[in-house]
Each structure stands twice: as C-alpha cells, then as structure tokens.
Amino acid sequence: MARSRFANFSRRRFLMGAGACGMGLPFLSSLVARAGSDPVDRARRLIIFCSPNEPINPDFWLPPGASHGSVLTGLAPEMASLEPYRDKLLMLGNMDMASRIADPHPGGHIGMGHLLVGRRVTEIGPNEPEHWASGMSVDQHIAAALDMDPLTVGIRVSGANGNSRISYVGDSQPVDPVTNPSVLFDNLFADATLPAEELAALKAQRLSVLDRVTGDLERIKSRLPAEGRNKLEIHTDMVRDLELKIESDQVIDCDPTAPPSADTFDYGSNANFPTAVRRQIDVTLQAMGCGISDVATIQLSNSGASNLTPLWPTEGIDLNLNYHDIVHDHNEDPNNATIIDRRLQAETFFYSMFAYLLEQLDTIEEGDGTTMLDNSLVVWMKPIAQRHNFNEFLFMLAGSANGQLSTGRYLSFDGQPHNNLLVNLCNLMGLPDTSYGEAQFCTGPLDLG
C-alpha cells in the first residue's frame, strides 16, 4: 500500500494529519528552527536526483583521461551544462547493482526498486512492473534517524507500481511522490504567509487541542487491559512530546515564493515537463532552505520514461519519439549516427536538469561564506546501467557534503556493489551504518578519499 510523502512519521509529524488518532489537527507550520539543525559532523542536506532509464555506455560519459583518482580536467560533451560545477563533482564509475543481478524477477526496469534499497524485490505478480522494493529506502532511513520528514517529489510520474516508485518506508510500502509543484508548495508552506498574530493564535489553538487530547487519553487509560494501556502510554508520550515542541518552536525568517497554480499551468503535460522539473526543484530548495527538511528525493518520470517525448524546442531538443524508444533504438543499433544523435540530445537535456539543481543550490548563500551546494550531499543516479544491464553504473556526487568530500575527481569502483554507496550516504549524513540492504550485497562503504 502506497504512503504519502511524509510516510515515516516522526513524533512531531505523527499527530499532524487528520488520520492521526482521529484528532483532525490542522497542518502545523513546519517553518521552525530545529535544534542542532546545522551540525558540523555531517552534510547539512541530502538531495537525491533520479534521472530516468539508463546512461549511454561509458565511452560517452567517461571524462577525458579518466582513471581512478584522476582530476576532472573536463567532462563529456553531453555533460557540458555541468562544466561550471566540475570542481564540485565526484564521479563514481563502474559499480554493479549486485542485488538486481541476483534478483529472479524479470525485466530491465526493476532496478528502480533496488536503487535506494539494495534488496531483491517483493514480487506481487509475474510481469515486470509487478513488484515492490522489499525494504526501507536510504532516504527514508536517513530522515528517520535524523527525526525529520523527507520530501519525496516527482515530475510526470505515472502509474503506481515498482517501475514508478523509488522511495519506500518498508517492504512493499512505497511513498507516493508529490507531482504538482503548487500542491507541494501549499502542503509545505500552508502557514507561511500568516501574520505573526495569527500564527500565535494558531499555535495556542493547537496547544489547546493537545491539552484536551491528553486529558481524554488519561481518562480512558484505566479502562484498558495492560497491553492496551502500554500502547496508549506510548501514544500519550507522543502527544506530550509534540506539545513541548510546539511550545518551543520559533518561526524562522522565511519568505517562500509560490509557483503558478495548477489552475493556470498544466504541470502534468509533456510539453511543460522542463518547466515542471525546475518548479519542483525551486519549491524543494525553498523548503530545505526554510528548515522544513534536510532530506529530499526528486524523481524524473518513471524508470522507462515512455511517457516522455522530448518535444521541447525551447530547451534545444525537438524529438518526436518517446524517451524509452530512443533508448532502445540506440541499444539495438548503436552505430547509427541519427540514433546516436537522438540519444545524445536526450541525455544532454537530463544532465541540464541536474545542472539547474546545482545552479540553484550554488546561488543560495548560507551566511558563512559557503553555499547550499557546498554543504549539501547531492546524488545523481539512474536506475539502470548501459544497455539495460546492471554493471558499469555511473553515479555522481555533488557538493562537498559540508567539507567531507574531496571533489573534482573521478573514481572507479570496478564491480563493487552499489549498496556500498548507500552506506556512504548514511555515513556522510552522520549515521554510523556499516552495511545497507541485504548484507550479502554489501562489503562496506566506498573509499572516497
């Protein structure tokens, strides 16, 4: 069963929704300063950016003169949009998706369920999309450990199956991405424009509701058997914890800008896909800059992206063929110049969307001479490797993760399982994990030194 974007309820978020113990609490403003939100021993933020389908084979993406540990003196032509951020990139090549290689479920696109989970999928049917990931994804794991709610957003993500979900709170528990930037903005910034007096009144109202709920819980506790009393006590503790947090919260200085309403702009159309990507990035970064969350996943389309046709002349690409077919045509006829050109145009576009994310991060100053990009851990990935295989994967890290990464380099990890990178993400975000996913597919964190 799919979950909402805030599926890993922290104690703070546990009582916010209308479904929480039937309280019907109004949406609590997330514009609050979190204690310890600026640690020095981890990246301040994690942003995972998932581009659809697969990259072209390494001959196209390998940087000039690349060898393990080499400095990035340039980038492949299709990555030209990333040149301004070359010194802030750490390119990781040639890993295997070992969990997928060992998975008997059919189809090239089930890598989507392995990408952030590192486990063989749970089959719910015999066909390729009929599966779910079989564990918690690393974004949700990190956010839960940091006691915050991750943002899970998508652009033109269609369907509800294993090929269209990247984030999970547990086995067969996918998180549905928010796919409309205006809806995402309204969900996140519901109280952002309220005057100070109204915010104070809203806070008082919510505290009053919690007082009544606590009293109700205490009154019914004596009527329950021992097991029920224990469960109710845990629930009561959550209410008390939320009450303390509301009392101590202080609104931070944040003035978000809303994207155009869905009533005036069709964010789900193919024609508007590039604009929708940028607006989702804009809202996500505003939310992170305002302290709403330190963890976000941005998913472009589905694994195969057959619902994307690159008819975007304003982006310099005008191909009347869906992206899935563009990829398969190249795999079937890799030496055809026309097909190669189409493929390169499509990949150039997707890299430009990642470049937009880095550009926006790099323009937001933190107040200490650094930018959001410097202090963030940004991860670029695709769910499949070249030619629909699961070896020779390319991953990219961007930003120094708050000074933890030495960037501007290329590293090759021939044959190492991609689960190892998931361990690195945990460690760079301050978690002590030594393994992630199925243990047999993980040998420990990569040496990124």
PDB file of C-alpha atoms in Angstrom, residues 7-300:
ATOM      1  CA  ALA A   7       5.225   8.282   5.451  1.00  0.00           C
ATOM      2  CA  ASN A   8       7.944   7.867   8.084  1.00  0.00           C
ATOM      3  CA  PHE A   9       6.078   9.783  10.773  1.00  0.00           C
ATOM      4  CA  SER A  10       8.336  11.352  13.337  1.00  0.00           C
ATOM      5  CA  ARG A  11       6.798  12.091  16.735  1.00  0.00           C
ATOM      6  CA  ARG A  12       6.366  15.688  15.634  1.00  0.00           C
ATOM      7  CA  ARG A  13       4.546  14.757  12.438  1.00  0.00           C
ATOM      8  CA  PHE A  14       2.668  11.814  13.995  1.00  0.00           C
ATOM      9  CA  LEU A  15      -0.225  13.942  15.203  1.00  0.00           C
ATOM     10  CA  MET A  16      -0.401  16.472  12.377  1.00  0.00           C
ATOM     11  CA  GLY A  17      -2.636  14.638   9.951  1.00  0.00           C
ATOM     12  CA  ALA A  18      -6.369  14.220  10.175  1.00  0.00           C
ATOM     13  CA  GLY A  19      -5.881  10.467  10.333  1.00  0.00           C
ATOM     14  CA  ALA A  20      -3.776  10.577  13.494  1.00  0.00           C
ATOM     15  CA  CYS A  21      -5.894   9.103  16.314  1.00  0.00           C
ATOM     16  CA  GLY A  22      -8.927  10.828  14.810  1.00  0.00           C
ATOM     17  CA  MET A  23      -7.864  14.223  16.140  1.00  0.00           C
ATOM     18  CA  GLY A  24      -8.131  16.128  12.911  1.00  0.00           C
ATOM     19  CA  LEU A  25      -5.337  18.506  13.894  1.00  0.00           C
ATOM     20  CA  PRO A  26      -4.731  21.318  11.408  1.00  0.00           C
ATOM     21  CA  PHE A  27      -1.496  21.283   9.439  1.00  0.00           C
ATOM     22  CA  LEU A  28       1.271  22.504  11.735  1.00  0.00           C
ATOM     23  CA  SER A  29       3.616  25.047  10.250  1.00  0.00           C
ATOM     24  CA  SER A  30       6.962  23.448   9.523  1.00  0.00           C
ATOM     25  CA  LEU A  31       8.715  26.811   9.402  1.00  0.00           C
ATOM     26  CA  VAL A  32      10.521  26.250  12.653  1.00  0.00           C
ATOM     27  CA  ALA A  33      14.125  26.323  13.765  1.00  0.00           C
ATOM     28  CA  ARG A  34      15.205  22.806  14.679  1.00  0.00           C
ATOM     29  CA  ALA A  35      17.711  22.363  17.480  1.00  0.00           C
ATOM     30  CA  GLY A  36      21.005  21.142  16.099  1.00  0.00           C
ATOM     31  CA  SER A  37      19.947  21.726  12.505  1.00  0.00           C
ATOM     32  CA  ASP A  38      23.415  22.882  11.487  1.00  0.00           C
ATOM     33  CA  PRO A  39      25.763  20.081  12.599  1.00  0.00           C
ATOM     34  CA  VAL A  40      29.430  20.181  11.688  1.00  0.00           C
ATOM     35  CA  ASP A  41      29.883  16.429  11.521  1.00  0.00           C
ATOM     36  CA  ARG A  42      27.552  15.666   8.599  1.00  0.00           C
ATOM     37  CA  ALA A  43      26.295  17.070   5.352  1.00  0.00           C
ATOM     38  CA  ARG A  44      23.575  19.574   6.119  1.00  0.00           C
ATOM     39  CA  ARG A  45      21.290  18.156   3.456  1.00  0.00           C
ATOM     40  CA  LEU A  46      20.849  15.116   1.233  1.00  0.00           C
ATOM     41  CA  ILE A  47      19.236  15.547  -2.193  1.00  0.00           C
ATOM     42  CA  ILE A  48      18.800  12.513  -4.437  1.00  0.00           C
ATOM     43  CA  PHE A  49      18.123  13.278  -8.091  1.00  0.00           C
ATOM     44  CA  CYS A  50      16.910  10.309 -10.146  1.00  0.00           C
ATOM     45  CA  SER A  51      17.063  10.675 -13.913  1.00  0.00           C
ATOM     46  CA  PRO A  52      15.106   8.055 -15.897  1.00  0.00           C
ATOM     47  CA  ASN A  53      16.215   4.926 -17.719  1.00  0.00           C
ATOM     48  CA  GLU A  54      19.952   4.468 -18.412  1.00  0.00           C
ATOM     49  CA  PRO A  55      23.037   6.418 -19.473  1.00  0.00           C
ATOM     50  CA  ILE A  56      24.790   5.755 -22.749  1.00  0.00           C
ATOM     51  CA  ASN A  57      27.733   3.378 -22.484  1.00  0.00           C
ATOM     52  CA  PRO A  58      30.860   4.612 -20.670  1.00  0.00           C
ATOM     53  CA  ASP A  59      32.559   5.690 -23.907  1.00  0.00           C
ATOM     54  CA  PHE A  60      30.149   8.627 -23.873  1.00  0.00           C
ATOM     55  CA  TRP A  61      30.230   9.623 -20.199  1.00  0.00           C
ATOM     56  CA  LEU A  62      33.802   8.894 -19.162  1.00  0.00           C
ATOM     57  CA  PRO A  63      35.669  12.171 -18.559  1.00  0.00           C
ATOM     58  CA  PRO A  64      38.803  12.804 -20.650  1.00  0.00           C
ATOM     59  CA  GLY A  65      41.793  10.804 -19.448  1.00  0.00           C
ATOM     60  CA  ALA A  66      39.797   9.252 -16.639  1.00  0.00           C
ATOM     61  CA  SER A  67      41.433   6.785 -14.280  1.00  0.00           C
ATOM     62  CA  HIS A  68      40.794   6.014 -10.640  1.00  0.00           C
ATOM     63  CA  GLY A  69      41.568   9.125  -8.613  1.00  0.00           C
ATOM     64  CA  SER A  70      42.174  11.366 -11.603  1.00  0.00           C
ATOM     65  CA  VAL A  71      41.291  15.061 -11.536  1.00  0.00           C
ATOM     66  CA  LEU A  72      38.360  16.115 -13.685  1.00  0.00           C
ATOM     67  CA  THR A  73      40.006  18.251 -16.344  1.00  0.00           C
ATOM     68  CA  GLY A  74      36.859  18.208 -18.445  1.00  0.00           C
ATOM     69  CA  LEU A  75      33.542  16.473 -18.912  1.00  0.00           C
ATOM     70  CA  ALA A  76      31.947  14.551 -21.754  1.00  0.00           C
ATOM     71  CA  PRO A  77      30.171  16.785 -24.302  1.00  0.00           C
ATOM     72  CA  GLU A  78      26.704  15.640 -23.192  1.00  0.00           C
ATOM     73  CA  MET A  79      27.553  16.952 -19.703  1.00  0.00           C
ATOM     74  CA  ALA A  80      28.512  20.441 -20.893  1.00  0.00           C
ATOM     75  CA  SER A  81      25.850  22.028 -18.679  1.00  0.00           C
ATOM     76  CA  LEU A  82      27.719  20.665 -15.628  1.00  0.00           C
ATOM     77  CA  GLU A  83      31.036  22.309 -16.529  1.00  0.00           C
ATOM     78  CA  PRO A  84      30.523  25.261 -14.120  1.00  0.00           C
ATOM     79  CA  TYR A  85      30.306  22.710 -11.294  1.00  0.00           C
ATOM     80  CA  ARG A  86      33.016  20.302 -12.445  1.00  0.00           C
ATOM     81  CA  ASP A  87      35.204  21.077  -9.451  1.00  0.00           C
ATOM     82  CA  LYS A  88      32.266  20.276  -7.172  1.00  0.00           C
ATOM     83  CA  LEU A  89      31.556  16.868  -8.729  1.00  0.00           C
ATOM     84  CA  LEU A  90      32.746  13.444  -7.644  1.00  0.00           C
ATOM     85  CA  MET A  91      32.082  10.967 -10.460  1.00  0.00           C
ATOM     86  CA  LEU A  92      31.819   7.315  -9.431  1.00  0.00           C
ATOM     87  CA  GLY A  93      32.047   4.745 -12.202  1.00  0.00           C
ATOM     88  CA  ASN A  94      31.697   1.033 -12.873  1.00  0.00           C
ATOM     89  CA  MET A  95      29.740  -0.212  -9.859  1.00  0.00           C
ATOM     90  CA  ASP A  96      27.410  -3.212 -10.057  1.00  0.00           C
ATOM     91  CA  MET A  97      23.824  -3.419  -8.848  1.00  0.00           C
ATOM     92  CA  ALA A  98      24.507  -6.801  -7.261  1.00  0.00           C
ATOM     93  CA  SER A  99      21.089  -7.145  -5.672  1.00  0.00           C
ATOM     94  CA  ARG A 100      19.429  -6.758  -9.081  1.00  0.00           C
ATOM     95  CA  ILE A 101      21.818  -9.181 -10.763  1.00  0.00           C
ATOM     96  CA  ALA A 102      20.797 -11.809  -8.181  1.00  0.00           C
ATOM     97  CA  ASP A 103      17.078 -10.997  -8.466  1.00  0.00           C
ATOM     98  CA  PRO A 104      14.996 -13.513 -10.479  1.00  0.00           C
ATOM     99  CA  HIS A 105      12.124 -11.105 -11.164  1.00  0.00           C
ATOM    100  CA  PRO A 106      12.040 -10.336 -14.918  1.00  0.00           C
ATOM    101  CA  GLY A 107      12.645  -7.064 -16.708  1.00  0.00           C
ATOM    102  CA  GLY A 108      15.230  -4.361 -17.004  1.00  0.00           C
ATOM    103  CA  HIS A 109      13.311  -1.723 -15.120  1.00  0.00           C
ATOM    104  CA  ILE A 110      13.090  -3.372 -11.733  1.00  0.00           C
ATOM    105  CA  GLY A 111      16.365  -1.643 -10.892  1.00  0.00           C
ATOM    106  CA  MET A 112      14.074   1.138  -9.675  1.00  0.00           C
ATOM    107  CA  GLY A 113      13.161  -0.978  -6.662  1.00  0.00           C
ATOM    108  CA  HIS A 114      16.824  -1.717  -5.911  1.00  0.00           C
ATOM    109  CA  LEU A 115      18.278   1.738  -6.371  1.00  0.00           C
ATOM    110  CA  LEU A 116      17.839   3.141  -2.853  1.00  0.00           C
ATOM    111  CA  VAL A 117      17.074  -0.147  -1.102  1.00  0.00           C
ATOM    112  CA  GLY A 118      19.731  -2.672  -2.181  1.00  0.00           C
ATOM    113  CA  ARG A 119      17.468  -5.705  -1.745  1.00  0.00           C
ATOM    114  CA  ARG A 120      15.797  -8.173  -4.064  1.00  0.00           C
ATOM    115  CA  VAL A 121      12.262  -7.056  -4.757  1.00  0.00           C
ATOM    116  CA  THR A 122       8.992  -8.452  -3.415  1.00  0.00           C
ATOM    117  CA  GLU A 123       7.017  -9.941  -6.297  1.00  0.00           C
ATOM    118  CA  ILE A 124       3.322  -9.125  -6.482  1.00  0.00           C
ATOM    119  CA  GLY A 125       2.834 -10.631  -9.940  1.00  0.00           C
ATOM    120  CA  PRO A 126       4.764 -12.230 -12.809  1.00  0.00           C
ATOM    121  CA  ASN A 127       5.204  -9.156 -15.016  1.00  0.00           C
ATOM    122  CA  GLU A 128       7.971  -6.574 -14.894  1.00  0.00           C
ATOM    123  CA  PRO A 129       6.150  -3.736 -13.072  1.00  0.00           C
ATOM    124  CA  GLU A 130       4.524  -6.120 -10.587  1.00  0.00           C
ATOM    125  CA  HIS A 131       6.933  -5.759  -7.718  1.00  0.00           C
ATOM    126  CA  TRP A 132       7.757  -3.502  -4.810  1.00  0.00           C
ATOM    127  CA  ALA A 133      11.046  -2.862  -3.087  1.00  0.00           C
ATOM    128  CA  SER A 134      11.470  -5.147  -0.091  1.00  0.00           C
ATOM    129  CA  GLY A 135      12.820  -2.718   2.487  1.00  0.00           C
ATOM    130  CA  MET A 136      13.249   0.897   3.566  1.00  0.00           C
ATOM    131  CA  SER A 137      14.994   3.188   1.098  1.00  0.00           C
ATOM    132  CA  VAL A 138      18.089   5.028   2.231  1.00  0.00           C
ATOM    133  CA  ASP A 139      16.451   8.464   2.054  1.00  0.00           C
ATOM    134  CA  GLN A 140      13.711   7.392   4.435  1.00  0.00           C
ATOM    135  CA  HIS A 141      16.225   5.611   6.689  1.00  0.00           C
ATOM    136  CA  ILE A 142      18.411   8.692   6.995  1.00  0.00           C
ATOM    137  CA  ALA A 143      15.468  11.016   7.591  1.00  0.00           C
ATOM    138  CA  ALA A 144      14.052   8.718  10.276  1.00  0.00           C
ATOM    139  CA  ALA A 145      17.420   8.597  12.039  1.00  0.00           C
ATOM    140  CA  LEU A 146      17.573  12.414  11.969  1.00  0.00           C
ATOM    141  CA  ASP A 147      13.956  12.645  13.201  1.00  0.00           C
ATOM    142  CA  MET A 148      12.677  14.572  10.220  1.00  0.00           C
ATOM    143  CA  ASP A 149      10.283  14.078   7.352  1.00  0.00           C
ATOM    144  CA  PRO A 150      11.854  13.625   3.911  1.00  0.00           C
ATOM    145  CA  LEU A 151      10.464  15.322   0.832  1.00  0.00           C
ATOM    146  CA  THR A 152       9.552  12.889  -1.946  1.00  0.00           C
ATOM    147  CA  VAL A 153       8.714  14.701  -5.164  1.00  0.00           C
ATOM    148  CA  GLY A 154       8.296  13.648  -8.763  1.00  0.00           C
ATOM    149  CA  ILE A 155       7.629  15.076 -12.176  1.00  0.00           C
ATOM    150  CA  ARG A 156       5.344  13.275 -14.635  1.00  0.00           C
ATOM    151  CA  VAL A 157       5.421  10.061 -12.615  1.00  0.00           C
ATOM    152  CA  SER A 158       2.610   7.886 -13.950  1.00  0.00           C
ATOM    153  CA  GLY A 159       1.225   4.635 -12.634  1.00  0.00           C
ATOM    154  CA  ALA A 160       1.612   3.041  -9.219  1.00  0.00           C
ATOM    155  CA  ASN A 161       3.946   0.069  -9.484  1.00  0.00           C
ATOM    156  CA  GLY A 162       7.542  -0.901  -8.913  1.00  0.00           C
ATOM    157  CA  ASN A 163       8.733   0.877 -12.054  1.00  0.00           C
ATOM    158  CA  SER A 164       7.440   4.217 -10.797  1.00  0.00           C
ATOM    159  CA  ARG A 165       8.459   4.293  -7.123  1.00  0.00           C
ATOM    160  CA  ILE A 166      11.920   4.959  -5.734  1.00  0.00           C
ATOM    161  CA  SER A 167      11.259   5.726  -2.068  1.00  0.00           C
ATOM    162  CA  TYR A 168       9.965   3.205   0.498  1.00  0.00           C
ATOM    163  CA  VAL A 169       9.248   3.158   4.223  1.00  0.00           C
ATOM    164  CA  GLY A 170       9.417  -0.635   4.316  1.00  0.00           C
ATOM    165  CA  ASP A 171       8.787  -3.846   2.415  1.00  0.00           C
ATOM    166  CA  SER A 172       6.057  -3.187  -0.196  1.00  0.00           C
ATOM    167  CA  GLN A 173       5.390   0.255   1.291  1.00  0.00           C
ATOM    168  CA  PRO A 174       6.185   2.771  -1.461  1.00  0.00           C
ATOM    169  CA  VAL A 175       5.991   6.510  -0.924  1.00  0.00           C
ATOM    170  CA  ASP A 176       3.870   8.314  -3.487  1.00  0.00           C
ATOM    171  CA  PRO A 177       5.738  11.374  -4.771  1.00  0.00           C
ATOM    172  CA  VAL A 178       4.051  14.770  -4.848  1.00  0.00           C
ATOM    173  CA  THR A 179       3.990  15.561  -8.569  1.00  0.00           C
ATOM    174  CA  ASN A 180       2.497  19.058  -8.662  1.00  0.00           C
ATOM    175  CA  PRO A 181       4.727  21.973  -7.560  1.00  0.00           C
ATOM    176  CA  SER A 182       1.789  24.132  -6.480  1.00  0.00           C
ATOM    177  CA  VAL A 183       0.364  21.306  -4.367  1.00  0.00           C
ATOM    178  CA  LEU A 184       3.803  20.689  -2.875  1.00  0.00           C
ATOM    179  CA  PHE A 185       4.115  24.364  -2.025  1.00  0.00           C
ATOM    180  CA  ASP A 186       0.676  24.515  -0.404  1.00  0.00           C
ATOM    181  CA  ASN A 187       1.389  21.387   1.636  1.00  0.00           C
ATOM    182  CA  LEU A 188       4.714  22.696   2.887  1.00  0.00           C
ATOM    183  CA  PHE A 189       4.004  26.382   3.366  1.00  0.00           C
ATOM    184  CA  ALA A 190       0.392  26.362   4.497  1.00  0.00           C
ATOM    185  CA  ASP A 191       1.053  28.861   7.287  1.00  0.00           C
ATOM    186  CA  ALA A 192       3.966  30.749   5.773  1.00  0.00           C
ATOM    187  CA  THR A 193       2.021  33.859   4.830  1.00  0.00           C
ATOM    188  CA  LEU A 194       0.074  34.264   8.068  1.00  0.00           C
ATOM    189  CA  PRO A 195       0.722  37.417  10.128  1.00  0.00           C
ATOM    190  CA  ALA A 196       2.540  36.922  13.428  1.00  0.00           C
ATOM    191  CA  GLU A 197      -0.657  37.414  15.450  1.00  0.00           C
ATOM    192  CA  GLU A 198      -2.486  34.716  13.507  1.00  0.00           C
ATOM    193  CA  LEU A 199       0.457  32.334  13.853  1.00  0.00           C
ATOM    194  CA  ALA A 200       0.452  32.889  17.618  1.00  0.00           C
ATOM    195  CA  ALA A 201      -3.285  32.246  17.766  1.00  0.00           C
ATOM    196  CA  LEU A 202      -2.885  29.105  15.677  1.00  0.00           C
ATOM    197  CA  LYS A 203      -0.160  27.849  17.990  1.00  0.00           C
ATOM    198  CA  ALA A 204      -2.375  28.469  21.021  1.00  0.00           C
ATOM    199  CA  GLN A 205      -5.257  26.669  19.344  1.00  0.00           C
ATOM    200  CA  ARG A 206      -3.116  23.624  18.607  1.00  0.00           C
ATOM    201  CA  LEU A 207      -1.779  23.528  22.147  1.00  0.00           C
ATOM    202  CA  SER A 208      -5.342  23.685  23.425  1.00  0.00           C
ATOM    203  CA  VAL A 209      -6.321  20.741  21.211  1.00  0.00           C
ATOM    204  CA  LEU A 210      -3.360  18.744  22.508  1.00  0.00           C
ATOM    205  CA  ASP A 211      -4.318  19.544  26.113  1.00  0.00           C
ATOM    206  CA  ARG A 212      -7.798  18.157  25.530  1.00  0.00           C
ATOM    207  CA  VAL A 213      -6.445  15.074  23.769  1.00  0.00           C
ATOM    208  CA  THR A 214      -4.006  14.367  26.616  1.00  0.00           C
ATOM    209  CA  GLY A 215      -6.860  14.586  29.112  1.00  0.00           C
ATOM    210  CA  ASP A 216      -9.021  12.257  27.040  1.00  0.00           C
ATOM    211  CA  LEU A 217      -6.222   9.712  26.787  1.00  0.00           C
ATOM    212  CA  GLU A 218      -5.601   9.777  30.527  1.00  0.00           C
ATOM    213  CA  ARG A 219      -9.295   9.260  31.283  1.00  0.00           C
ATOM    214  CA  ILE A 220      -9.648   6.145  29.117  1.00  0.00           C
ATOM    215  CA  LYS A 221      -6.328   4.575  30.128  1.00  0.00           C
ATOM    216  CA  SER A 222      -7.721   2.983  33.309  1.00  0.00           C
ATOM    217  CA  ARG A 223     -10.414   1.174  31.308  1.00  0.00           C
ATOM    218  CA  LEU A 224      -7.948  -0.712  29.116  1.00  0.00           C
ATOM    219  CA  PRO A 225      -6.176  -4.034  29.702  1.00  0.00           C
ATOM    220  CA  ALA A 226      -2.421  -3.923  30.409  1.00  0.00           C
ATOM    221  CA  GLU A 227      -1.367  -4.286  26.763  1.00  0.00           C
ATOM    222  CA  GLY A 228      -3.722  -1.520  25.702  1.00  0.00           C
ATOM    223  CA  ARG A 229      -2.506   0.761  28.487  1.00  0.00           C
ATOM    224  CA  ASN A 230       1.093   0.288  27.378  1.00  0.00           C
ATOM    225  CA  LYS A 231       0.252   1.224  23.789  1.00  0.00           C
ATOM    226  CA  LEU A 232      -1.785   4.194  24.949  1.00  0.00           C
ATOM    227  CA  GLU A 233       1.089   5.376  27.149  1.00  0.00           C
ATOM    228  CA  ILE A 234       3.388   5.428  24.124  1.00  0.00           C
ATOM    229  CA  HIS A 235       0.775   7.412  22.262  1.00  0.00           C
ATOM    230  CA  THR A 236       0.359   9.811  25.182  1.00  0.00           C
ATOM    231  CA  ASP A 237       4.122  10.337  25.270  1.00  0.00           C
ATOM    232  CA  MET A 238       3.983  11.314  21.605  1.00  0.00           C
ATOM    233  CA  VAL A 239       1.286  13.873  22.336  1.00  0.00           C
ATOM    234  CA  ARG A 240       3.305  15.339  25.219  1.00  0.00           C
ATOM    235  CA  ASP A 241       6.430  15.428  23.065  1.00  0.00           C
ATOM    236  CA  LEU A 242       4.573  17.251  20.295  1.00  0.00           C
ATOM    237  CA  GLU A 243       3.192  19.731  22.817  1.00  0.00           C
ATOM    238  CA  LEU A 244       6.690  20.530  24.102  1.00  0.00           C
ATOM    239  CA  LYS A 245       7.965  21.013  20.573  1.00  0.00           C
ATOM    240  CA  ILE A 246       5.134  23.361  19.663  1.00  0.00           C
ATOM    241  CA  GLU A 247       5.798  25.400  22.813  1.00  0.00           C
ATOM    242  CA  SER A 248       9.488  25.749  21.999  1.00  0.00           C
ATOM    243  CA  ASP A 249       9.171  26.341  18.251  1.00  0.00           C
ATOM    244  CA  GLN A 250      10.211  29.693  16.870  1.00  0.00           C
ATOM    245  CA  VAL A 251       9.234  30.815  13.412  1.00  0.00           C
ATOM    246  CA  ILE A 252      12.288  31.403  11.256  1.00  0.00           C
ATOM    247  CA  ASP A 253      12.786  34.124   8.684  1.00  0.00           C
ATOM    248  CA  CYS A 254      11.432  32.581   5.506  1.00  0.00           C
ATOM    249  CA  ASP A 255       9.597  34.186   2.633  1.00  0.00           C
ATOM    250  CA  PRO A 256       8.793  31.451   0.076  1.00  0.00           C
ATOM    251  CA  THR A 257       7.575  32.249  -3.408  1.00  0.00           C
ATOM    252  CA  ALA A 258       4.715  30.134  -4.729  1.00  0.00           C
ATOM    253  CA  PRO A 259       4.799  28.682  -8.251  1.00  0.00           C
ATOM    254  CA  PRO A 260       1.874  29.341 -10.578  1.00  0.00           C
ATOM    255  CA  SER A 261      -1.259  27.484  -9.549  1.00  0.00           C
ATOM    256  CA  ALA A 262      -2.215  24.249 -11.263  1.00  0.00           C
ATOM    257  CA  ASP A 263      -5.385  26.081 -12.274  1.00  0.00           C
ATOM    258  CA  THR A 264      -3.317  28.251 -14.599  1.00  0.00           C
ATOM    259  CA  PHE A 265      -0.458  25.897 -15.541  1.00  0.00           C
ATOM    260  CA  ASP A 266      -0.580  22.214 -16.511  1.00  0.00           C
ATOM    261  CA  TYR A 267       2.351  20.667 -14.647  1.00  0.00           C
ATOM    262  CA  GLY A 268       1.448  17.164 -15.802  1.00  0.00           C
ATOM    263  CA  SER A 269       1.692  17.727 -19.538  1.00  0.00           C
ATOM    264  CA  ASN A 270       4.564  16.508 -21.647  1.00  0.00           C
ATOM    265  CA  ALA A 271       5.028  19.959 -23.170  1.00  0.00           C
ATOM    266  CA  ASN A 272       5.546  21.545 -19.751  1.00  0.00           C
ATOM    267  CA  PHE A 273       7.853  18.862 -18.350  1.00  0.00           C
ATOM    268  CA  PRO A 274      11.048  21.004 -18.313  1.00  0.00           C
ATOM    269  CA  THR A 275       9.265  23.844 -16.509  1.00  0.00           C
ATOM    270  CA  ALA A 276       7.696  21.419 -14.042  1.00  0.00           C
ATOM    271  CA  VAL A 277      11.127  19.981 -13.206  1.00  0.00           C
ATOM    272  CA  ARG A 278      12.511  23.440 -12.465  1.00  0.00           C
ATOM    273  CA  ARG A 279       9.500  24.433 -10.362  1.00  0.00           C
ATOM    274  CA  GLN A 280       9.708  21.243  -8.308  1.00  0.00           C
ATOM    275  CA  ILE A 281      13.384  21.953  -7.696  1.00  0.00           C
ATOM    276  CA  ASP A 282      12.573  25.545  -6.719  1.00  0.00           C
ATOM    277  CA  VAL A 283       9.924  24.546  -4.180  1.00  0.00           C
ATOM    278  CA  THR A 284      12.076  21.734  -2.769  1.00  0.00           C
ATOM    279  CA  LEU A 285      15.051  24.034  -2.224  1.00  0.00           C
ATOM    280  CA  GLN A 286      12.865  26.705  -0.625  1.00  0.00           C
ATOM    281  CA  ALA A 287      11.580  24.064   1.778  1.00  0.00           C
ATOM    282  CA  MET A 288      15.096  22.916   2.616  1.00  0.00           C
ATOM    283  CA  GLY A 289      16.351  26.471   2.969  1.00  0.00           C
ATOM    284  CA  CYS A 290      13.486  27.198   5.356  1.00  0.00           C
ATOM    285  CA  GLY A 291      14.415  24.209   7.512  1.00  0.00           C
ATOM    286  CA  ILE A 292      11.401  22.042   6.722  1.00  0.00           C
ATOM    287  CA  SER A 293      13.578  19.018   5.937  1.00  0.00           C
ATOM    288  CA  ASP A 294      17.192  18.111   5.239  1.00  0.00           C
ATOM    289  CA  VAL A 295      16.376  15.120   3.012  1.00  0.00           C
ATOM    290  CA  ALA A 296      14.732  15.176  -0.428  1.00  0.00           C
ATOM    291  CA  THR A 297      14.303  12.838  -3.376  1.00  0.00           C
ATOM    292  CA  ILE A 298      13.498  14.252  -6.805  1.00  0.00           C
ATOM    293  CA  GLN A 299      12.306  11.682  -9.340  1.00  0.00           C
ATOM    294  CA  LEU A 300      12.036  12.486 -13.050  1.00  0.00           C
TER     295      LEU A 300
END
